[in-house]
Structure formats: structure tokens, C-alpha cells
Amino acid sequence: MITETALLEKLPRGLFIGGEWVDGSAGTFAVHDPATGDVLVEIADASPEDGIRALDAAVEAQDDWAATPPRTRSDILRRAFDLLMERADEFALLMTLEMGKPLAEARGEVTYGGEFLRWFSEEAVRIAGRYGSNPEGTGRMVISQRPVGPCFFITPWNFPLAMATRKIAPALAAGCTVVVKPPELTPLTTLAFVQLLVEAGLPAGVVNVVTTTTSSAVSGPIIADPRLRKLSFTGSTPVGKKLIAQAAEGVLRVSMELGGNAPFVVFDDADLDKAVDGAMAAKFRNIGQACTAANRFIVHEAVAGEFADRVSERVRAMKIGRGTEEGVQIGPLIDQKAVDGTAALVKDAVDRGAVVRAGGSAIEGPGTFFEPTVITEVAAGSDILREEIFGPVLAIATFASEDEAVRLANDTEYGLVSYVFTEDLQRGLRMIDRLETGMMGLNIGVVSNAAAPFGGVKQSGVGREGGLEGIHEYLSTKYTLIPAS
């Protein structure tokens, strides 16, 4: 396996504009290892002018890329998938270094992120329309699909590879060109991935990358440019709202995958073995730093004690450390702000009467670590039940009836994903209809799949990524009428 030093030495460090690696007009900035606080590398810092240059390149490449045969676009994505699988260990290590997740989880993200390349390589050749007579019999209708046009992507720090491939792959499959602004905290994986796309045969200008410490200053002019036709963002709801408002000026197509506050409902007839396994996956995957992470554990009062005992035992046994260490299950949070925010939510809950069953504190020393935590007897109104935790804290409240469980689960402005554990099939089917979320896991703690539409309702966003629906976010429908002869 490649060493950390060798991996970082081969990494591109510039902006990628028009097929060339170039310096950033604003100088450079440092990317840190959250497990140690050490600087990994210095990379290019883009200015607003660099952002517009990247959009210029995408606009220039748009017509040729849209006219590229679907099979050619498909083959490029498939080659990218094959290259990624060959270098899975390198990409996993890079994500662990810049984001902190355990290496085993990073390998899982390579598999998951790669599936978007493979899935949309297959969808590229299946873009279709329809043809037929109009009802009056006076003409023939041709319904065709065209690429939306140049796209701007703002990706999050928590899944550096998968969030890039989940946006870039369908855009390329549809025939759209792209400008990507990766997060300041974890930009390195995107740089490595774009270098891989070039090796796979991607033409110059089709994908462009601007890394920056001044996100809004760089993003604003790109979004305001009338040549841009699509904006996609994954991140917090407050930022998403601002971006939607900016996009409205140009009537841009938008895809917004925003905040979550996922309920994890355990009924009294649940298989507790499944529920505990599901809880560990739904809560502690990615150190709790996922929009799909279970946020509110709503457990029937008849089984809440046993459920709490079992998850607490599992949590106390979890190994904490740098993600590169053997057997580590909990790495660092992304930065000190994340640690402070998690600690504040736990303190508020405890001040309102919650009981800490495991963990509960930040860890002193280098890096930004917080103990995996279980708290019970969480009172209604606690901040931890209203806000997205984004940390390794499992908070348990109880319910007595199905109607109460539904009320508690839906008592949020968010609606991304929910998890339900019950052995009653009819109850499970009722939950599909009654819970106000865009996705649901029934007796399972992880739902994401490249072949499934990912997205939420209410303030968790608009649009879908992945699945049959994913490519249509990058296509516009055109209707043509041909008069009957």
C-alpha cells in the first residue's frame, strides 16, 4: 500500500481549468489532518476571477460535449470506474487523511462512490424520448431530452468522493459540463478524482475545479452568470436557502440535498438484534457526520431499557483513534467547531434531565475527538431533538403508541430519511405512508445506493440524486410538433 507521504506528493495542488492545472490567484491554503491537526499539503486558493475562468471553460466545452455520442460518454465513465477500483486503497487513505473517517469506512465510500460512475455510465446510453400522434390526429409529437447545460456543484466535506461522483457522473452522462467547488476542509479527494477523469479520457473543459477559502465570493459570480444553467448543493439548510434565492435570479435548475433530523423508531415488537445493529450503523457511520445519520432515537417504552443497555455496551467498546490505525471505529470530528457544537447539544440535554449512559465528553489531546455517546431520558424541547447533531451521539426518547411515534418522528422541519424497526409488516407499510421523509429504512440502518433516488422533503431539499431519477436532473425536455401530411 502507498505511504501517506508518497500519496500526498503525487497529489495535484492547483486549480483545474480548461484541462490544465493552474495556480490560484488568491495564493494557497493549508489542508489539515483532523486527527492530529498537522498540515497535509498546501493547495491553490481561487479568486472570484478564477471561478469565472472555470465557468468560461465549461461554457466553451458544452456544445462539443453535448454532441459527444452517449456511448463515448458512457465509456469514459466506465473507464473512470475501473481506474477508481484499481486505486481504491489510495483514495481510501486520502479520505481518511483529510476527513478522519476510519480506513475501513473510507474503503466503503470508494465502493459507494464508484457505483455512481458505473450506474450512470449505463444510464448515459438509455436517455430516451417518445414519438406519437397527438390526440387530434393533426400532427406527430416528438419528445426529446437535451442536456441542461453548464452546471455548478458545491460539495460537502463529509463524503469527499461519493458526493463528487454522485453529482459529476450524471451530469457527464447527460452531456453537461461542470464547475466543481469542493469544500475547504476536504478538497484533496476531488483533485485526485478529477486527475483520474483526465486519465479516463475526459476532454478539456468538461470538468473544472476551483478550491477556495472564500466560498461565497467565488460562488456568487458563477451563480449570477447567465450562462450557468444548473446549481447543485449538498450541505446545510440555511446555506441551501441562500443559494436557492441566488439561483432564482437566473431561474436556474437546482438540486438541493440539505439538512436532516432522521428519526429512528423502534417498536415493541422489533427484533432488537436487528435494531441494535441498525442503530450502530445509522448513528456511528462516518463518526455520526452524515445527513442520513439517525438523529432522534424514538423507542417504545417497553423495550427502551433493554435497547439502551445493549447500545451502551456496544458504544463503550468502540475503539477511538486516527482512522489509519488498525481496528479504529471512531475517528475525529472534522474540526473544533464540530466538537464544541456536539458538546453543547449534550450539555443542553443533560441540563434538561437526560442521563449519560456512555461517553459524553470531548477528548483532550491532539486532534478533534469526541467520545461516542449514549444519552437516555431526553426531554421534549431539548436542542438535540431539534438540531442535526453531526457527531457520535445517540439520544433516546420514548413513546407509548404508534400514533405518538409518528407524531414525534414527523415533529421536525426536516424530512430526509427515517428508520423503522418492527416485525409487523402491516405496521411497516403504514410507516411508509405516514412518515414525512424522502427515504426510509425498514429494519435496516443504511439506505444509500447508487441505483436509488436519494433526497428529501420539507426543508431537507429538492431534487433527487442517483437512480433512474438522477440523470433527469440534468436533462431538459423538448417538445416538437410535426403537422400531419
XYZ file of C-alpha atoms in Angstrom, residues 4 35-36 93 96 100-104 107 319-331 369:
25
model
C 0.999 8.739 3.250
C -6.756 13.519 13.825
C -3.533 15.397 14.532
C -6.244 6.592 2.521
C -9.008 9.178 5.909
C -10.675 11.452 9.547
C -13.051 8.539 8.955
C -11.733 5.033 9.724
C -9.940 3.439 6.803
C -12.465 0.601 6.578
C -12.884 1.884 1.556
C -12.126 1.956 19.582
C -11.294 5.646 19.127
C -8.254 6.919 17.244
C -6.724 8.094 13.998
C -8.554 6.440 11.136
C -5.393 4.807 9.801
C -4.942 2.745 12.979
C -6.000 -0.891 12.991
C -9.488 -1.518 14.346
C -10.467 2.112 14.872
C -14.226 2.655 14.672
C -14.473 6.303 15.721
C -12.146 8.879 14.223
C -12.166 13.845 19.039
